[in-house]
Amino acid sequence: MEKCKLRYQFVTTAQSTCRFMTFFRPNINAMSGYVPGEQPLPGTQVIKLNTNENPYPPSPAALQVLRELEGELLRRYPDPMAGAFREAASQVLGVPADWILVGNGSDDLLTMIIRACSEPGQRVVYPMPTYVLYRTLTQIQGAEFVEVPYQENYTLPVESLIEAQGAVTFVASPNSPSGTVASVEQLEKLAAHLSGVLVIDEAYVDFAETNALEVVKKYDNVIILRTLSKGYSLAGLRLGFGVANPALLEGLIKVKDSYNVDAVACAVGAAAIADQDHKNTNANMIKVSRAQMADDLQKLGFHVLPSQANFLLAQFPEGNAEFLYKSLKERGILVRYFNQPQLMDKLRITVGTPEQNDALIKGLGEVLT
Ligand SMILES: *Cc1c(COP(=O)(O)O)cnc(C)c1O
């Protein structure tokens, strides 16, 4: 009893932190976890332009399905392969259903790929800067990450990526935080010259002018990832999917959680992806706002990269951008600041509604004068 008490009392001392460290694998102790963008509590009065959520509501057809769900659906385990969503996605994409694997967000697919395709000591390769989760998942696995800098203006460093010969290579296109895309020719060249798996992360494809679906059909080492979080305004639902050769999916299916997609996500997501009109209408509004916001930011003196995503990477010519991030936050406007090389003079700003974007531009104008 006394011992127990003592242990509880001293739980936060350096000594017991050491003790806790002995519980974990060395690579877990050595890493810091992924830090998601701030999520203020629902109802907080804030203009949230920091995590690339879609500012418009989800499909009314999907919300209708949600309202009409019956308890019986929740009493039973869900379909392990989320068949209803798979079928709906198959229709929309024009690929057979067995080329589709559904996940709890596309992050879930990233986890499956790293788990199934890389082992400690093997290389996981990606251009930098990009989605930070690629590094985190590689560290969890205990594999080795190789970060290849993007070339001038975020041109994909194809030759260096090939040279690195990763067991897994990630390319986000459009990339975050740059919003830039890799061309289909570049991606095909990569696919042809890599002996490992090429993951083309198309989280923002709904706002882009091109996609790499054709590459998947030509190369059996390629998987494309899509999500309903951005284009379909369903980040809270957690639904994403991969498109690849069924033989590649087979290995991923072995490592996935048995019931990785819940029954609600499957049913609501199926209705959402079937409603292409709703998604396209919203994406078009965002593209118009994106052009306007780029214009407005340039007028304020920012350098803005051409973006095919629902955000802009704005470079502040006068150095570190952290104070801009902080000053906007004081005004109730959240944007994303990355305290890492190549990004310290930049802000990643999600394109919101015209009203939100106006508030951002007004806020920035005030801060700068
Ligand atoms: C948002 C995002 C994802 C994750 O999407 P979820 O489906 O919500 O897990 C994956 N990749 C990139 C590059 C993203 O920006």
mmCIF file of C-alpha atoms in Angstrom, residues 114 118 122-128 130 134 138 143-148 157-158 160-172 190 194 197-199:
data_model
loop_
_atom_site.group_PDB
_atom_site.id
_atom_site.type_symbol
_atom_site.label_atom_id
_atom_site.label_comp_id
_atom_site.label_asym_id
_atom_site.label_seq_id
_atom_site.Cartn_x
_atom_site.Cartn_y
_atom_site.Cartn_z
ATOM 1 C CA ILE A 114 4.234 1.159 -43.868
ATOM 2 C CA SER A 118 8.812 -1.697 -44.800
ATOM 3 C CA GLN A 122 14.740 -0.487 -44.904
ATOM 4 C CA ARG A 123 14.277 2.927 -46.457
ATOM 5 C CA VAL A 124 11.095 4.947 -46.698
ATOM 6 C CA VAL A 125 11.632 7.832 -49.114
ATOM 7 C CA TYR A 126 9.767 11.070 -49.804
ATOM 8 C CA PRO A 127 10.447 14.596 -51.039
ATOM 9 C CA MET A 128 10.599 17.427 -48.468
ATOM 10 C CA THR A 130 5.673 17.275 -47.283
ATOM 11 C CA TYR A 134 5.132 10.006 -43.411
ATOM 12 C CA THR A 138 8.307 5.442 -40.520
ATOM 13 C CA ALA A 143 12.413 1.894 -40.665
ATOM 14 C CA GLU A 144 14.811 4.538 -41.957
ATOM 15 C CA PHE A 145 13.435 7.718 -43.520
ATOM 16 C CA VAL A 146 15.197 9.377 -46.436
ATOM 17 C CA GLU A 147 14.048 12.952 -47.058
ATOM 18 C CA VAL A 148 14.935 14.288 -50.488
ATOM 19 C CA PRO A 157 13.325 15.364 -57.577
ATOM 20 C CA VAL A 158 12.650 12.257 -59.671
ATOM 21 C CA SER A 160 17.185 11.401 -56.469
ATOM 22 C CA LEU A 161 14.009 9.606 -55.423
ATOM 23 C CA ILE A 162 14.869 6.776 -57.814
ATOM 24 C CA GLU A 163 18.447 6.667 -56.537
ATOM 25 C CA ALA A 164 17.237 6.257 -52.935
ATOM 26 C CA GLN A 165 15.319 3.060 -53.900
ATOM 27 C CA GLY A 166 12.903 3.014 -50.977
ATOM 28 C CA ALA A 167 10.930 -0.020 -49.951
ATOM 29 C CA VAL A 168 8.170 2.620 -49.935
ATOM 30 C CA THR A 169 8.222 6.019 -51.674
ATOM 31 C CA PHE A 170 5.579 8.645 -50.885
ATOM 32 C CA VAL A 171 4.621 11.493 -53.191
ATOM 33 C CA ALA A 172 1.749 13.762 -52.196
ATOM 34 C CA LEU A 190 9.249 6.982 -60.788
ATOM 35 C CA LEU A 194 11.394 1.918 -58.344
ATOM 36 C CA VAL A 197 5.981 0.591 -53.736
ATOM 37 C CA LEU A 198 5.105 4.093 -54.954
ATOM 38 C CA VAL A 199 2.319 5.764 -52.959
#
